[in-house]
Amino acid sequence: TIQMSEDAFNNIVNQEDKKGPVLQTAVIAAIMGAKKTPDLIPMCHPLLLSGINCDVQLLDQLPGFKLIVTTKLKGQAG
């Protein structure tokens, strides 16, 4: 869950943010994080990922977004 000010939320939703495509950057960061899991989590062995899916949901009441990342892998995980 990504929480922010109402002004920042409205700028992102209306694509008026000066920083560029904020949500696309969050999705790219999620994909990169999934690929780097063994480097980021101590004692985690490399995983043979076969797919990464990122869904972004708007949370008007927060204001903010919910980023849901789902991965698929081949091979054994533990």
PDB file of C-alpha atoms in Angstrom:
ATOM      1  CA  THR A   1       0.000   0.000   0.000  1.00  0.00           C
ATOM      2  CA  ILE A   2       1.389   3.385  -1.016  1.00  0.00           C
ATOM      3  CA  GLN A   3      -0.082   6.334   0.898  1.00  0.00           C
ATOM      4  CA  MET A   4       0.395   9.966  -0.096  1.00  0.00           C
ATOM      5  CA  SER A   5      -1.095  13.431   0.127  1.00  0.00           C
ATOM      6  CA  GLU A   6      -4.325  14.137  -1.713  1.00  0.00           C
ATOM      7  CA  ASP A   7      -2.531  16.622  -3.991  1.00  0.00           C
ATOM      8  CA  ALA A   8       0.092  14.041  -4.988  1.00  0.00           C
ATOM      9  CA  PHE A   9      -2.629  11.414  -5.523  1.00  0.00           C
ATOM     10  CA  ASN A  10      -4.631  13.742  -7.788  1.00  0.00           C
ATOM     11  CA  ASN A  11      -1.527  14.682  -9.773  1.00  0.00           C
ATOM     12  CA  ILE A  12      -0.736  11.018 -10.424  1.00  0.00           C
ATOM     13  CA  VAL A  13      -4.325  10.064 -11.309  1.00  0.00           C
ATOM     14  CA  ASN A  14      -4.658  13.057 -13.663  1.00  0.00           C
ATOM     15  CA  GLN A  15      -1.159  12.418 -15.103  1.00  0.00           C
ATOM     16  CA  GLU A  16      -0.069  15.932 -14.124  1.00  0.00           C
ATOM     17  CA  ASP A  17       2.985  14.931 -12.085  1.00  0.00           C
ATOM     18  CA  LYS A  18       6.193  16.710 -13.082  1.00  0.00           C
ATOM     19  CA  LYS A  19       8.279  13.603 -12.318  1.00  0.00           C
ATOM     20  CA  GLY A  20       6.798  11.572 -15.174  1.00  0.00           C
ATOM     21  CA  PRO A  21       5.005   8.200 -15.111  1.00  0.00           C
ATOM     22  CA  VAL A  22       5.030   7.538 -11.358  1.00  0.00           C
ATOM     23  CA  LEU A  23       2.932   4.354 -11.377  1.00  0.00           C
ATOM     24  CA  GLN A  24       4.930   2.825 -14.219  1.00  0.00           C
ATOM     25  CA  THR A  25       8.079   3.507 -12.211  1.00  0.00           C
ATOM     26  CA  ALA A  26       6.552   1.706  -9.208  1.00  0.00           C
ATOM     27  CA  VAL A  27       5.724  -1.312 -11.397  1.00  0.00           C
ATOM     28  CA  ILE A  28       9.277  -1.414 -12.775  1.00  0.00           C
ATOM     29  CA  ALA A  29      10.662  -1.203  -9.227  1.00  0.00           C
ATOM     30  CA  ALA A  30       8.413  -4.116  -8.173  1.00  0.00           C
ATOM     31  CA  ILE A  31       9.630  -6.254 -11.073  1.00  0.00           C
ATOM     32  CA  MET A  32      13.258  -5.403 -10.333  1.00  0.00           C
ATOM     33  CA  GLY A  33      12.701  -6.185  -6.640  1.00  0.00           C
ATOM     34  CA  ALA A  34      11.224  -9.590  -7.467  1.00  0.00           C
ATOM     35  CA  LYS A  35      14.179 -10.403  -9.701  1.00  0.00           C
ATOM     36  CA  LYS A  36      16.644  -9.334  -6.989  1.00  0.00           C
ATOM     37  CA  THR A  37      14.965 -11.241  -4.127  1.00  0.00           C
ATOM     38  CA  PRO A  38      18.066 -13.376  -3.363  1.00  0.00           C
ATOM     39  CA  ASP A  39      20.178 -10.196  -3.147  1.00  0.00           C
ATOM     40  CA  LEU A  40      17.680  -8.352  -0.916  1.00  0.00           C
ATOM     41  CA  ILE A  41      16.646 -11.104   1.522  1.00  0.00           C
ATOM     42  CA  PRO A  42      19.423 -12.773   3.534  1.00  0.00           C
ATOM     43  CA  MET A  43      19.831 -16.543   3.043  1.00  0.00           C
ATOM     44  CA  CYS A  44      17.282 -16.642   0.173  1.00  0.00           C
ATOM     45  CA  HIS A  45      18.402 -18.877  -2.680  1.00  0.00           C
ATOM     46  CA  PRO A  46      17.942 -17.791  -6.317  1.00  0.00           C
ATOM     47  CA  LEU A  47      14.484 -18.456  -7.708  1.00  0.00           C
ATOM     48  CA  LEU A  48      13.809 -19.412 -11.334  1.00  0.00           C
ATOM     49  CA  LEU A  49      11.026 -16.896 -11.981  1.00  0.00           C
ATOM     50  CA  SER A  50       8.908 -17.590 -15.048  1.00  0.00           C
ATOM     51  CA  GLY A  51       6.530 -14.649 -14.679  1.00  0.00           C
ATOM     52  CA  ILE A  52       5.886 -11.461 -12.721  1.00  0.00           C
ATOM     53  CA  ASN A  53       2.532  -9.661 -12.756  1.00  0.00           C
ATOM     54  CA  CYS A  54       1.895  -6.238 -11.198  1.00  0.00           C
ATOM     55  CA  ASP A  55      -1.571  -4.818 -10.628  1.00  0.00           C
ATOM     56  CA  VAL A  56      -2.181  -1.273  -9.401  1.00  0.00           C
ATOM     57  CA  GLN A  57      -5.430  -0.415  -7.596  1.00  0.00           C
ATOM     58  CA  LEU A  58      -6.524   3.139  -6.798  1.00  0.00           C
ATOM     59  CA  LEU A  59      -7.455   3.680  -3.158  1.00  0.00           C
ATOM     60  CA  ASP A  60      -9.431   6.947  -3.127  1.00  0.00           C
ATOM     61  CA  GLN A  61     -10.153   6.722   0.609  1.00  0.00           C
ATOM     62  CA  LEU A  62      -6.447   6.499   1.544  1.00  0.00           C
ATOM     63  CA  PRO A  63      -5.492   8.449  -0.762  1.00  0.00           C
ATOM     64  CA  GLY A  64      -3.006   6.209  -2.490  1.00  0.00           C
ATOM     65  CA  PHE A  65      -2.498   2.986  -4.378  1.00  0.00           C
ATOM     66  CA  LYS A  66      -2.255  -0.721  -3.710  1.00  0.00           C
ATOM     67  CA  LEU A  67       0.428  -2.522  -5.701  1.00  0.00           C
ATOM     68  CA  ILE A  68      -0.122  -6.278  -5.909  1.00  0.00           C
ATOM     69  CA  VAL A  69       2.780  -8.327  -7.251  1.00  0.00           C
ATOM     70  CA  THR A  70       2.333 -11.986  -8.189  1.00  0.00           C
ATOM     71  CA  THR A  71       5.169 -14.203  -9.324  1.00  0.00           C
ATOM     72  CA  LYS A  72       5.365 -17.621 -10.942  1.00  0.00           C
ATOM     73  CA  LEU A  73       8.398 -19.844 -10.795  1.00  0.00           C
ATOM     74  CA  LYS A  74       9.730 -23.086 -12.146  1.00  0.00           C
ATOM     75  CA  GLY A  75      11.497 -25.454  -9.875  1.00  0.00           C
ATOM     76  CA  GLN A  76      11.390 -26.077  -6.171  1.00  0.00           C
ATOM     77  CA  ALA A  77      11.277 -23.240  -3.631  1.00  0.00           C
ATOM     78  CA  GLY A  78      12.455 -24.793  -0.414  1.00  0.00           C
TER      79      GLY A  78
END
